[in-house]
Every structure is written in structure tokens, then in C-alpha cells.
mmCIF file of C-alpha atoms in Angstrom:
data_model
loop_
_atom_site.group_PDB
_atom_site.id
_atom_site.type_symbol
_atom_site.label_atom_id
_atom_site.label_comp_id
_atom_site.label_asym_id
_atom_site.label_seq_id
_atom_site.Cartn_x
_atom_site.Cartn_y
_atom_site.Cartn_z
ATOM 1 C CA MET A 235 85.712 207.466 174.577
ATOM 2 C CA THR A 236 83.763 204.991 176.533
ATOM 3 C CA LYS A 237 85.487 202.287 178.568
ATOM 4 C CA LEU A 238 83.925 198.955 179.780
ATOM 5 C CA ALA A 239 86.660 198.672 182.085
ATOM 6 C CA THR A 240 84.650 195.460 183.302
ATOM 7 C CA PHE A 241 84.628 193.993 179.970
ATOM 8 C CA HIS A 242 85.952 190.310 180.123
ATOM 9 C CA PRO A 243 83.818 187.588 179.296
ATOM 10 C CA PRO A 244 83.892 184.693 181.725
ATOM 11 C CA GLU A 245 85.018 182.176 178.922
ATOM 12 C CA LEU A 246 87.910 184.217 177.473
ATOM 13 C CA ALA A 247 91.485 183.983 179.305
ATOM 14 C CA VAL A 248 92.361 187.641 178.572
ATOM 15 C CA GLY A 249 90.252 190.667 179.678
ATOM 16 C CA TYR A 250 89.962 194.455 178.658
ATOM 17 C CA ASP A 251 91.842 194.840 182.599
ATOM 18 C CA ASP A 252 94.666 192.799 181.647
ATOM 19 C CA ILE A 253 95.691 194.673 178.566
ATOM 20 C CA VAL A 254 95.431 198.189 180.594
ATOM 21 C CA ARG A 255 97.962 196.672 182.692
ATOM 22 C CA ALA A 256 99.918 195.672 179.929
ATOM 23 C CA ALA A 257 99.897 198.995 178.684
ATOM 24 C CA ASP A 258 101.441 200.432 182.094
ATOM 25 C CA ALA A 259 103.791 197.735 182.334
ATOM 26 C CA ILE A 260 105.673 197.960 178.702
ATOM 27 C CA ARG A 261 105.216 202.088 179.050
ATOM 28 C CA GLY A 262 108.589 203.594 178.321
ATOM 29 C CA ALA A 263 110.248 200.346 176.776
ATOM 30 C CA VAL A 264 107.972 200.208 173.628
ATOM 31 C CA ILE A 265 107.446 202.805 171.245
ATOM 32 C CA PRO A 266 103.957 204.255 170.962
ATOM 33 C CA THR A 267 103.870 204.134 167.284
ATOM 34 C CA ARG A 268 102.506 206.874 165.256
ATOM 35 C CA PHE A 269 98.929 206.155 164.033
ATOM 36 C CA GLU A 270 98.118 208.470 161.028
ATOM 37 C CA GLN A 271 95.287 209.108 158.371
ATOM 38 C CA SER A 272 96.708 208.193 154.440
ATOM 39 C CA ARG A 273 94.784 210.604 152.534
ATOM 40 C CA THR A 274 96.211 209.465 149.183
ATOM 41 C CA LEU A 275 95.542 205.568 150.117
ATOM 42 C CA GLY A 276 92.000 206.691 150.897
ATOM 43 C CA ALA A 277 91.418 208.659 147.833
ATOM 44 C CA LEU A 278 92.471 205.372 145.886
ATOM 45 C CA LEU A 279 90.418 203.138 147.915
ATOM 46 C CA ASN A 280 87.337 205.435 148.626
ATOM 47 C CA ALA A 281 87.415 205.031 152.475
ATOM 48 C CA GLU A 282 89.291 206.645 155.611
ATOM 49 C CA ILE A 283 92.158 204.908 156.105
ATOM 50 C CA TRP A 284 94.569 205.534 159.111
ATOM 51 C CA LEU A 285 97.648 203.395 159.640
ATOM 52 C CA LYS A 286 99.221 202.327 162.583
ATOM 53 C CA PHE A 287 103.240 201.951 162.343
ATOM 54 C CA GLU A 288 104.445 199.223 164.224
ATOM 55 C CA ASN A 289 107.009 198.687 161.520
ATOM 56 C CA LEU A 290 108.879 201.634 163.241
ATOM 57 C CA GLN A 291 109.589 199.284 166.893
ATOM 58 C CA PHE A 292 112.660 199.147 167.385
ATOM 59 C CA THR A 293 112.864 195.485 166.168
ATOM 60 C CA ALA A 294 110.453 196.439 163.335
ATOM 61 C CA SER A 295 107.535 194.435 164.725
ATOM 62 C CA TYR A 296 104.654 194.809 167.017
ATOM 63 C CA LYS A 297 105.688 191.178 168.610
ATOM 64 C CA GLU A 298 107.905 193.207 171.175
ATOM 65 C CA ARG A 299 104.571 194.399 172.887
ATOM 66 C CA GLY A 300 103.636 190.750 173.772
ATOM 67 C CA ALA A 301 107.201 189.695 174.507
ATOM 68 C CA LEU A 302 108.100 192.255 176.778
ATOM 69 C CA ASN A 303 104.865 191.846 178.852
ATOM 70 C CA LYS A 304 105.496 188.361 179.210
ATOM 71 C CA LEU A 305 109.254 188.736 180.289
ATOM 72 C CA LEU A 306 107.922 191.306 183.029
ATOM 73 C CA SER A 307 105.292 188.542 184.447
ATOM 74 C CA LEU A 308 107.887 186.165 185.342
ATOM 75 C CA SER A 309 109.137 185.715 188.828
ATOM 76 C CA PRO A 310 112.875 186.064 190.002
ATOM 77 C CA ALA A 311 113.481 182.308 189.687
ATOM 78 C CA GLU A 312 112.056 182.256 186.331
ATOM 79 C CA ARG A 313 114.437 185.076 185.269
ATOM 80 C CA GLN A 314 117.235 183.600 186.798
ATOM 81 C CA ASN A 315 116.545 180.238 185.202
ATOM 82 C CA GLY A 316 116.150 181.993 181.630
ATOM 83 C CA VAL A 317 113.338 181.812 178.763
ATOM 84 C CA ILE A 318 113.177 179.908 175.711
ATOM 85 C CA ALA A 319 110.864 180.692 172.238
ATOM 86 C CA MET A 320 110.957 179.306 168.817
ATOM 87 C CA SER A 321 110.335 181.772 165.786
ATOM 88 C CA ALA A 322 111.986 182.305 162.372
ATOM 89 C CA GLY A 323 111.511 186.099 162.559
ATOM 90 C CA ASN A 324 109.831 188.784 164.385
ATOM 91 C CA HIS A 325 108.720 186.962 167.761
ATOM 92 C CA ALA A 326 112.596 185.969 168.236
ATOM 93 C CA GLN A 327 114.029 189.382 167.840
ATOM 94 C CA GLY A 328 111.537 190.830 169.970
ATOM 95 C CA VAL A 329 111.808 188.192 172.751
ATOM 96 C CA ALA A 330 115.458 188.582 172.163
ATOM 97 C CA TYR A 331 116.231 192.373 172.561
ATOM 98 C CA HIS A 332 113.771 192.779 175.751
ATOM 99 C CA ALA A 333 115.310 189.863 177.485
ATOM 100 C CA HIS A 334 118.743 191.322 176.936
ATOM 101 C CA ARG A 335 117.564 194.559 178.484
ATOM 102 C CA LEU A 336 116.206 192.733 181.366
ATOM 103 C CA GLY A 337 119.233 190.706 182.089
ATOM 104 C CA ILE A 338 117.195 187.425 181.182
ATOM 105 C CA PRO A 339 119.012 184.678 179.322
ATOM 106 C CA ALA A 340 117.453 183.644 176.312
ATOM 107 C CA THR A 341 117.696 180.918 173.719
ATOM 108 C CA ILE A 342 116.177 181.058 170.512
ATOM 109 C CA ILE A 343 115.311 178.143 168.532
ATOM 110 C CA MET A 344 115.103 179.049 164.927
ATOM 111 C CA PRO A 345 114.367 176.277 161.913
ATOM 112 C CA ALA A 346 117.782 175.400 160.120
ATOM 113 C CA TRP A 347 116.561 177.174 156.776
ATOM 114 C CA THR A 348 115.972 180.660 158.469
ATOM 115 C CA PRO A 349 117.372 183.289 156.356
ATOM 116 C CA THR A 350 120.868 184.397 157.749
ATOM 117 C CA ILE A 351 120.154 187.813 158.069
ATOM 118 C CA LYS A 352 117.112 187.100 160.610
ATOM 119 C CA VAL A 353 119.665 184.533 162.695
ATOM 120 C CA GLU A 354 122.331 187.335 163.005
ATOM 121 C CA ASN A 355 119.593 189.974 164.088
ATOM 122 C CA THR A 356 118.586 187.729 166.828
ATOM 123 C CA ARG A 357 121.939 187.173 167.989
ATOM 124 C CA SER A 358 123.057 190.502 168.078
ATOM 125 C CA HIS A 359 120.257 191.137 170.448
ATOM 126 C CA GLY A 360 122.284 189.003 172.932
ATOM 127 C CA ALA A 361 120.206 185.635 172.543
ATOM 128 C CA ASN A 362 121.798 182.287 172.415
ATOM 129 C CA VAL A 363 120.296 181.056 168.778
ATOM 130 C CA ILE A 364 120.113 177.145 168.117
ATOM 131 C CA LEU A 365 119.114 176.190 164.278
ATOM 132 C CA GLU A 366 116.859 172.865 164.620
ATOM 133 C CA GLY A 367 114.041 171.359 162.589
ATOM 134 C CA GLN A 368 113.099 171.364 159.085
ATOM 135 C CA SER A 369 109.610 173.026 160.029
ATOM 136 C CA LEU A 370 108.519 175.381 162.225
ATOM 137 C CA GLU A 371 106.702 172.206 163.789
ATOM 138 C CA GLU A 372 109.927 170.138 164.175
ATOM 139 C CA ALA A 373 111.712 173.724 165.427
ATOM 140 C CA TYR A 374 108.539 173.915 168.299
ATOM 141 C CA GLY A 375 108.921 170.226 169.286
ATOM 142 C CA PHE A 376 112.856 170.641 170.056
ATOM 143 C CA ALA A 377 112.158 173.962 171.975
ATOM 144 C CA VAL A 378 109.755 172.756 174.023
ATOM 145 C CA GLY A 379 112.329 169.751 175.280
ATOM 146 C CA TYR A 380 115.134 171.648 175.136
ATOM 147 C CA GLY A 381 113.780 174.001 177.476
ATOM 148 C CA ALA A 382 112.024 171.706 179.807
ATOM 149 C CA GLU A 383 115.141 169.808 180.561
ATOM 150 C CA ARG A 384 117.033 172.924 181.535
ATOM 151 C CA GLY A 385 113.911 174.660 183.512
ATOM 152 C CA MET A 386 113.542 177.592 180.916
ATOM 153 C CA THR A 387 109.923 179.411 180.549
ATOM 154 C CA PHE A 388 108.627 179.307 177.183
ATOM 155 C CA VAL A 389 107.677 182.194 175.939
ATOM 156 C CA HIS A 390 104.824 181.399 172.884
ATOM 157 C CA PRO A 391 104.550 183.445 169.938
ATOM 158 C CA TYR A 392 100.726 183.806 170.292
ATOM 159 C CA ASN A 393 99.054 181.381 172.613
ATOM 160 C CA ASP A 394 99.433 182.732 175.930
ATOM 161 C CA PRO A 395 97.699 185.333 177.776
ATOM 162 C CA ALA A 396 100.444 187.607 178.640
ATOM 163 C CA ILE A 397 101.399 187.665 174.898
ATOM 164 C CA ILE A 398 97.722 188.131 173.703
ATOM 165 C CA ALA A 399 97.380 191.233 176.280
ATOM 166 C CA GLY A 400 100.586 192.789 175.497
ATOM 167 C CA GLN A 401 99.378 192.561 171.543
ATOM 168 C CA GLY A 402 96.038 194.392 172.718
ATOM 169 C CA THR A 403 97.957 197.488 173.940
ATOM 170 C CA VAL A 404 98.191 198.562 169.571
ATOM 171 C CA ALA A 405 94.138 198.630 169.904
ATOM 172 C CA LEU A 406 94.380 200.836 172.775
ATOM 173 C CA GLU A 407 96.806 203.484 171.303
ATOM 174 C CA MET A 408 94.923 203.412 167.860
ATOM 175 C CA LEU A 409 91.271 203.974 169.641
ATOM 176 C CA ALA A 410 92.879 206.556 171.861
ATOM 177 C CA ALA A 411 93.876 208.394 168.875
ATOM 178 C CA ALA A 412 90.607 207.802 166.538
ATOM 179 C CA PRO A 413 88.038 206.479 168.934
ATOM 180 C CA ASP A 414 85.367 206.962 166.099
ATOM 181 C CA LEU A 415 86.662 204.030 163.675
ATOM 182 C CA ASP A 416 84.539 201.945 162.149
ATOM 183 C CA VAL A 417 86.591 198.678 161.392
ATOM 184 C CA LEU A 418 89.971 197.356 162.443
ATOM 185 C CA ILE A 419 91.537 195.468 159.883
ATOM 186 C CA VAL A 420 94.409 193.098 161.316
ATOM 187 C CA PRO A 421 96.455 190.300 159.951
ATOM 188 C CA ILE A 422 96.098 186.895 161.310
ATOM 189 C CA GLY A 423 99.016 184.575 162.062
ATOM 190 C CA GLY A 424 98.645 182.574 164.915
ATOM 191 C CA GLY A 425 95.951 185.218 166.322
ATOM 192 C CA GLY A 426 97.793 186.896 169.059
ATOM 193 C CA LEU A 427 97.761 190.049 167.648
ATOM 194 C CA ILE A 428 93.827 190.056 166.753
ATOM 195 C CA SER A 429 92.778 188.508 169.718
ATOM 196 C CA GLY A 430 94.178 191.204 172.045
ATOM 197 C CA MET A 431 93.105 193.976 169.825
ATOM 198 C CA ALA A 432 89.708 192.413 169.620
ATOM 199 C CA ILE A 433 89.356 192.630 173.400
ATOM 200 C CA ALA A 434 90.673 196.078 173.785
ATOM 201 C CA ALA A 435 88.435 197.301 170.925
ATOM 202 C CA LYS A 436 84.665 195.550 171.660
ATOM 203 C CA ALA A 437 85.560 197.140 175.253
ATOM 204 C CA ILE A 438 85.997 200.409 174.032
ATOM 205 C CA ASN A 439 83.344 200.510 171.205
ATOM 206 C CA PRO A 440 81.044 197.510 171.190
ATOM 207 C CA ASN A 441 79.742 198.417 167.670
ATOM 208 C CA ILE A 442 83.150 198.344 165.936
ATOM 209 C CA LYS A 443 83.961 195.569 163.430
ATOM 210 C CA VAL A 444 87.101 193.760 163.710
ATOM 211 C CA VAL A 445 88.246 191.936 160.496
ATOM 212 C CA GLY A 446 90.947 189.712 160.429
ATOM 213 C CA VAL A 447 93.191 188.729 157.296
ATOM 214 C CA GLU A 448 95.029 185.395 156.257
ATOM 215 C CA ALA A 449 97.093 184.717 153.522
ATOM 216 C CA GLN A 450 95.146 182.881 150.909
ATOM 217 C CA LEU A 451 97.719 179.832 151.047
ATOM 218 C CA TYR A 452 97.637 180.027 154.878
ATOM 219 C CA PRO A 453 93.830 179.994 155.961
ATOM 220 C CA SER A 454 94.351 178.227 159.111
ATOM 221 C CA MET A 455 92.230 180.220 161.546
ATOM 222 C CA LEU A 456 89.403 180.485 158.888
ATOM 223 C CA ASN A 457 89.571 176.581 158.723
ATOM 224 C CA ALA A 458 89.257 176.534 162.389
ATOM 225 C CA VAL A 459 86.764 178.771 163.136
ATOM 226 C CA LYS A 460 84.037 178.253 159.923
ATOM 227 C CA LYS A 461 85.039 174.404 160.186
ATOM 228 C CA SER A 462 86.057 174.188 156.587
ATOM 229 C CA HIS A 463 88.828 172.547 154.728
ATOM 230 C CA LEU A 464 90.742 175.025 152.441
ATOM 231 C CA PRO A 465 94.601 173.834 151.657
ATOM 232 C CA VAL A 466 96.914 175.186 154.153
ATOM 233 C CA GLY A 467 101.079 175.465 152.566
ATOM 234 C CA GLY A 468 102.825 176.993 149.750
ATOM 235 C CA ASP A 469 105.477 179.914 149.597
ATOM 236 C CA THR A 470 103.717 183.522 150.433
ATOM 237 C CA LEU A 471 105.082 186.727 150.885
ATOM 238 C CA ALA A 472 103.364 186.990 154.191
ATOM 239 C CA GLU A 473 105.627 184.467 155.929
ATOM 240 C CA GLY A 474 104.828 185.969 158.951
ATOM 241 C CA ILE A 475 101.195 184.986 158.885
ATOM 242 C CA ALA A 476 102.110 181.576 157.165
ATOM 243 C CA VAL A 477 101.032 179.487 160.138
ATOM 244 C CA THR A 478 99.546 176.022 159.730
ATOM 245 C CA ALA A 479 98.041 175.645 163.488
ATOM 246 C CA PRO A 480 96.293 178.199 164.987
ATOM 247 C CA GLY A 481 96.234 178.861 169.021
ATOM 248 C CA SER A 482 93.716 177.179 170.849
ATOM 249 C CA LEU A 483 93.255 180.587 173.078
ATOM 250 C CA THR A 484 93.191 182.478 170.000
ATOM 251 C CA GLN A 485 90.620 180.530 168.130
ATOM 252 C CA GLN A 486 88.225 181.192 171.154
ATOM 253 C CA ILE A 487 88.454 184.987 171.484
ATOM 254 C CA ILE A 488 88.217 185.078 167.332
ATOM 255 C CA GLU A 489 85.094 182.881 167.626
ATOM 256 C CA THR A 490 83.810 185.202 170.020
ATOM 257 C CA LEU A 491 84.710 188.767 169.303
ATOM 258 C CA VAL A 492 86.371 188.915 165.371
ATOM 259 C CA ASP A 493 83.513 189.470 162.630
ATOM 260 C CA ASP A 494 85.120 188.317 159.706
ATOM 261 C CA ILE A 495 88.002 187.036 158.140
ATOM 262 C CA LEU A 496 89.253 187.698 154.633
ATOM 263 C CA LEU A 497 91.918 185.955 152.415
ATOM 264 C CA VAL A 498 94.138 187.756 150.636
ATOM 265 C CA SER A 499 96.088 186.633 147.205
ATOM 266 C CA GLU A 500 100.009 187.054 146.871
ATOM 267 C CA VAL A 501 99.128 189.695 144.119
ATOM 268 C CA ASP A 502 97.345 191.900 146.257
ATOM 269 C CA ILE A 503 100.119 191.256 149.142
ATOM 270 C CA GLU A 504 102.650 192.524 146.438
ATOM 271 C CA ARG A 505 100.667 195.206 145.751
ATOM 272 C CA ALA A 506 99.914 196.658 149.089
ATOM 273 C CA VAL A 507 103.946 196.277 149.832
ATOM 274 C CA SER A 508 104.503 198.450 147.123
ATOM 275 C CA LEU A 509 101.822 200.952 147.712
ATOM 276 C CA LEU A 510 102.939 201.571 151.264
ATOM 277 C CA ILE A 511 106.973 202.432 150.074
ATOM 278 C CA THR A 512 105.547 204.559 147.137
ATOM 279 C CA ILE A 513 102.855 206.342 148.745
ATOM 280 C CA GLU A 514 103.853 206.308 152.749
ATOM 281 C CA LYS A 515 107.270 205.673 151.933
ATOM 282 C CA THR A 516 107.605 203.244 154.387
ATOM 283 C CA VAL A 517 109.160 199.360 154.230
ATOM 284 C CA VAL A 518 106.417 196.840 155.439
ATOM 285 C CA GLU A 519 106.845 193.068 155.376
ATOM 286 C CA GLY A 520 104.169 191.064 153.282
ATOM 287 C CA ALA A 521 102.287 190.122 156.650
ATOM 288 C CA GLY A 522 102.111 194.074 157.457
ATOM 289 C CA ALA A 523 101.031 194.716 154.420
ATOM 290 C CA ALA A 524 97.771 192.076 154.679
ATOM 291 C CA GLY A 525 95.336 194.648 155.792
ATOM 292 C CA LEU A 526 95.938 196.755 152.841
ATOM 293 C CA ALA A 527 96.078 193.901 150.481
ATOM 294 C CA ALA A 528 92.730 193.329 151.983
ATOM 295 C CA LEU A 529 91.488 196.592 151.226
ATOM 296 C CA ILE A 530 92.612 196.194 147.589
ATOM 297 C CA GLY A 531 90.698 192.804 147.205
ATOM 298 C CA ALA A 532 87.645 193.799 148.941
ATOM 299 C CA ASN A 533 87.523 197.436 148.399
ATOM 300 C CA ARG A 534 83.592 197.466 148.047
ATOM 301 C CA LEU A 535 83.062 196.034 151.418
ATOM 302 C CA TYR A 536 84.294 199.188 152.931
ATOM 303 C CA LYS A 537 83.611 202.004 150.719
ATOM 304 C CA GLY A 538 83.151 205.126 153.098
ATOM 305 C CA LYS A 539 84.461 203.520 156.180
ATOM 306 C CA LYS A 540 86.922 204.956 158.485
ATOM 307 C CA ILE A 541 89.372 202.016 158.592
ATOM 308 C CA GLY A 542 92.476 201.273 161.012
ATOM 309 C CA LEU A 543 95.036 199.374 159.436
ATOM 310 C CA VAL A 544 98.014 197.785 161.454
ATOM 311 C CA LEU A 545 101.325 197.717 159.405
ATOM 312 C CA CYS A 546 102.515 195.021 161.965
ATOM 313 C CA GLY A 547 106.041 194.364 160.687
ATOM 314 C CA GLY A 548 109.010 195.512 158.278
ATOM 315 C CA ASN A 549 111.454 193.142 158.303
ATOM 316 C CA ILE A 550 111.398 192.306 154.394
ATOM 317 C CA ASP A 551 114.435 191.102 152.722
ATOM 318 C CA THR A 552 116.066 193.677 150.866
ATOM 319 C CA ARG A 553 116.535 191.659 147.581
ATOM 320 C CA LEU A 554 112.903 190.230 148.141
ATOM 321 C CA LEU A 555 111.760 193.700 148.244
ATOM 322 C CA ALA A 556 113.423 194.892 145.109
ATOM 323 C CA SER A 557 111.641 191.919 143.268
ATOM 324 C CA VAL A 558 108.517 193.021 144.886
ATOM 325 C CA LEU A 559 108.929 196.565 143.654
ATOM 326 C CA THR A 560 110.145 195.411 139.826
ATOM 327 C CA ARG A 561 107.186 193.091 139.681
ATOM 328 C CA GLU A 562 104.958 195.801 140.271
ATOM 329 C CA LEU A 563 106.538 198.057 138.080
ATOM 330 C CA ALA A 564 105.769 195.569 135.298
ATOM 331 C CA ARG A 565 102.227 195.144 136.282
ATOM 332 C CA ASP A 566 101.579 198.545 136.071
ATOM 333 C CA GLY A 567 103.076 198.745 132.235
ATOM 334 C CA ARG A 568 105.888 200.730 133.613
ATOM 335 C CA LEU A 569 108.428 197.702 132.692
ATOM 336 C CA SER A 570 108.095 195.670 130.227
ATOM 337 C CA ARG A 571 109.738 192.848 127.879
ATOM 338 C CA LEU A 572 109.185 193.167 123.875
ATOM 339 C CA ALA A 573 110.320 190.516 121.307
ATOM 340 C CA ILE A 574 110.914 192.112 118.278
ATOM 341 C CA ASP A 575 111.897 190.508 114.644
ATOM 342 C CA ILE A 576 114.735 192.122 112.941
ATOM 343 C CA PRO A 577 116.755 191.557 109.792
ATOM 344 C CA ASP A 578 120.733 190.610 111.238
ATOM 345 C CA ARG A 579 122.136 193.443 109.801
ATOM 346 C CA PRO A 580 124.140 196.629 110.925
ATOM 347 C CA GLY A 581 122.007 199.633 112.312
ATOM 348 C CA GLN A 582 118.945 197.726 113.126
ATOM 349 C CA LEU A 583 119.366 198.190 116.672
ATOM 350 C CA ALA A 584 120.010 201.813 116.265
ATOM 351 C CA ARG A 585 116.969 202.279 114.458
ATOM 352 C CA VAL A 586 114.690 200.294 116.982
ATOM 353 C CA SER A 587 115.983 202.298 119.821
ATOM 354 C CA GLY A 588 115.465 205.845 117.876
ATOM 355 C CA ILE A 589 111.783 204.732 117.436
ATOM 356 C CA ILE A 590 111.344 203.883 121.124
ATOM 357 C CA GLY A 591 113.493 207.146 122.133
ATOM 358 C CA LYS A 592 111.372 208.989 119.789
ATOM 359 C CA ALA A 593 108.142 207.656 121.542
ATOM 360 C CA GLY A 594 109.348 209.001 125.141
ATOM 361 C CA ALA A 595 110.466 205.057 126.641
ATOM 362 C CA ASN A 596 113.528 204.025 127.708
ATOM 363 C CA VAL A 597 115.739 200.752 127.072
ATOM 364 C CA VAL A 598 116.735 199.267 130.287
ATOM 365 C CA GLU A 599 117.888 196.151 128.554
ATOM 366 C CA VAL A 600 118.913 194.413 125.356
ATOM 367 C CA TYR A 601 120.035 191.201 124.131
ATOM 368 C CA HIS A 602 119.858 189.057 120.804
ATOM 369 C CA GLN A 603 118.390 185.588 120.363
ATOM 370 C CA ARG A 604 119.899 183.911 117.311
ATOM 371 C CA VAL A 605 119.300 180.007 117.664
ATOM 372 C CA PHE A 606 116.403 179.476 120.004
ATOM 373 C CA THR A 607 113.910 181.229 117.746
ATOM 374 C CA ASP A 608 111.559 180.606 115.022
ATOM 375 C CA VAL A 609 112.960 183.557 113.078
ATOM 376 C CA PRO A 610 114.576 182.918 109.474
ATOM 377 C CA ALA A 611 118.110 182.396 109.797
ATOM 378 C CA LYS A 612 118.962 186.054 108.128
ATOM 379 C CA GLY A 613 117.095 187.415 110.782
ATOM 380 C CA THR A 614 117.440 187.860 114.929
ATOM 381 C CA GLU A 615 114.682 188.039 117.557
ATOM 382 C CA LEU A 616 115.835 191.335 119.617
ATOM 383 C CA ASN A 617 114.486 191.252 123.299
ATOM 384 C CA LEU A 618 114.047 194.477 124.913
ATOM 385 C CA VAL A 619 113.034 195.518 128.423
ATOM 386 C CA ILE A 620 111.896 199.056 128.518
ATOM 387 C CA GLU A 621 110.257 201.432 130.860
ATOM 388 C CA THR A 622 107.073 203.527 129.823
ATOM 389 C CA ARG A 623 104.942 205.860 132.271
ATOM 390 C CA ASP A 624 101.886 203.306 132.084
ATOM 391 C CA ARG A 625 100.344 200.705 130.357
ATOM 392 C CA ARG A 626 98.667 203.505 127.488
ATOM 393 C CA HIS A 627 102.696 204.919 126.829
ATOM 394 C CA LEU A 628 103.503 201.069 126.108
ATOM 395 C CA GLU A 629 100.792 200.550 123.940
ATOM 396 C CA GLN A 630 101.479 203.505 121.725
ATOM 397 C CA VAL A 631 105.343 202.309 122.023
ATOM 398 C CA VAL A 632 104.275 199.254 120.402
ATOM 399 C CA ALA A 633 102.131 200.681 117.980
ATOM 400 C CA GLU A 634 105.129 203.164 117.040
ATOM 401 C CA LEU A 635 107.756 200.271 116.625
ATOM 402 C CA LYS A 636 105.075 198.242 114.270
ATOM 403 C CA ALA A 637 104.202 201.499 111.758
ATOM 404 C CA GLY A 638 107.830 200.981 111.367
ATOM 405 C CA GLY A 639 107.555 198.048 109.941
ATOM 406 C CA TYR A 640 108.702 195.519 113.138
ATOM 407 C CA VAL A 641 106.459 192.661 114.010
ATOM 408 C CA VAL A 642 106.588 193.133 117.848
ATOM 409 C CA ILE A 643 105.065 190.776 120.883
ATOM 410 C CA VAL A 644 105.120 191.894 124.298
ATOM 411 C CA LYS A 645 106.267 189.045 126.175
ATOM 412 C CA SER A 646 105.726 190.062 129.586
ATOM 413 C CA THR A 647 103.778 192.856 131.313
ATOM 414 C CA GLY A 648 104.045 191.530 135.167
ATOM 415 C CA ALA A 649 104.060 188.209 136.949
ATOM 416 C CA GLY A 650 100.405 187.714 137.590
ATOM 417 C CA THR A 651 98.951 189.936 134.958
ATOM 418 C CA PRO A 652 96.424 188.464 132.849
#
């Protein structure tokens, strides 16, 4: 592997040498996560796909790398005064965990709406957690003021050279294992991860393409780099990259080194989360699945390429994960809701169930609707949720029910399905 050790464009705040030093600094305290080819995903998407499992870090996120590198750069006086950070998730846990390891007092400011599980996980690493602000911006403003009053060092989640250098170590490990990658596809929130990875990757292989991914609802870096004015905001599964204001340092690096930025839909993010747990048996949060989501949405652009994806985090609420998986079953036609008009007399439910069972499907849920329906008074609307092998099997079951004399309406085959 060719290394351009002097690669450090004068206009950038971080160079390749900084990333190499960061790798040396964090070695032994951060897991060098596995980087493996996924033949199944590759066959599905017509490309050679390699996955970097950063969701397997101790705190389930790559954020540990930058946080630790920043903490190790502090002077003895700064360590004694402690650090403060603002985050609703992965950065908080990374800072809290490594600060506790190093004996550095840590205070984490989290927005008031932060899920309890994330608050408790952060506290479990020994940090003092303060819930403040109804938005990330409010929490950030409070953290800066609170820390300044007490002489604490603020550990920014992305707009800091030491953070960027630490995140860049992900690319060092990927290209050490697979130096001939054609493309790196990297999620963008504030831009710390892709900035560090782009510096490292372009130093090692100037011909490699580095492509960023943002949620369609949060195209903040795309707007900043391409001077566009797409709307920013909304509820996204990829809350880890739902950033409204990208960093000034990261924007400069991205403008210089990143080849393209793609936007991904919520449906494709959900599908990517589901594919990773189904095929790779690995739990990934929405932001961590954004790279795969980009391949799903823009597969034609990367056909036949050797691609490195970063599964950057695995902190997803279990109830939300269950919802995502169930919705994907519905999209695939494996879980569907039917409305069937039946006479309101004994034996009809058994007859319908018999037809469905004979067709090889399974009834998951059943209830009758007698009041809020257009069915005549002597009839009822039978609502069923059934499990089938795929969409073709669903169509076969519906055909069998219709052949049995029933009026059948497929009410739902999955959120987001046309």
C-alpha cells in the first residue's frame, strides 16, 4: 500500500500524519473492528461490498476513536478540570466511557427529550449527565456556557482536529485490509467521520472515491457544500446524522476531498437496517445503515465496484428496531392486512381460516368490525393480519379467498409501499 506520509494540504486543519499519530495513541483502548466482505449483499447489489463493523465497539459506535484521541491530547491541568460534551447519543457514551477510564471528570449535556436508555447508558460510564434544552442547539449553548464557567474543556462531537484525526483511523484499518477499494461510502452528520476518513484514504490512494451520505430530511452538508437550499428537519430513523449545522472545519475538508454526497430516503434506511440484521446478523442503527441505504437507492452508480461501507453505530431502541423489521416484512408481502366481507353467522371465521391455511399462509391477528363499516347490517368486516412467503404467495391467498366467494381488500402491504 502506497503511503503519502507528507499528505497535508496547507488549507486543511488535519493531515495524514495526525491520523497515524491518533492510531498509535488509541491502539489497545479501541477495538480494531473487523472488516469483512459480504458476499450475499454483494450478489444482491451487483458490487463487491465490504463492511466495517464499528457497531461492535464497546459503546457500539466509532465515536470512541475521536473522543479518546481528544482526551489523550489534554494537558494535566485540563484533565484535572474535567471535560464537558453535548450529545444525545453515541458521542456522549464515547466521551463518558474513555474519560472514566482515564480518571477525567466528565459532564455530558443531553437535550431534555433524550431517550431514557441513552441517558442511563451514559451515566453508567461514570459521567455527570445534565438534561437541558429542547433542541440540540439549546443543549449545545448551555454546554458551552456551563463548561466555560467551570474551566472545563469542551469536547466537540465533530468540529475539532483531534476528533477528526481519531475518526480517520477507521479508514486506515479498512485500507490496510483491502487496499484496492474503489469507493468508500460514509455517513455524514457533522462531518467528522468522513473528513478524517477522506484525508487518510486520499493519502493512501489518491484515486479512491469518497462518497458521503445524508438522510434526505437532513441535507445540511449538501446544502453547505453545493450552496443549495433543500429543507432540513423532520423525524428520521437516522437521528445520529440528523445535524442541522455542519462543522466549519469538516465542511472545508469535505469540499476539498469528498467526491459526492448522496441523500437517502427513510424507506431505504429502514430496508438497510433490516438487510443487515437479516443477512449479516448484526444490529445497526439508522445512521449506521445509511451507507448501505445509499447503495440500495443508487445501485446503478456503483455496479461492479469494490466498496467499503462503515456500519458506524449500533445503538437503536429495541422497540424501534422491532417496528422497522415488521414494516419490512410488510413491504416484502410477508405480512399483510386483509379486510374480508363475511356473513355475520357461525362458522364463517373457521371457513376463511381454512382457506388461508390450505393455501399455506398463517393468520397472525384477527378482529371483526361490525359498526364502522359499509357492510350490510347482517354482515361484518373481518380484518386479518396474515403471514405469507412473499408477495406472489399473498396474491395466491387472495385469489383463493375470492374463489371461495369472498370480497377481499388488501388494506396494507407495508408502510412506504406504493
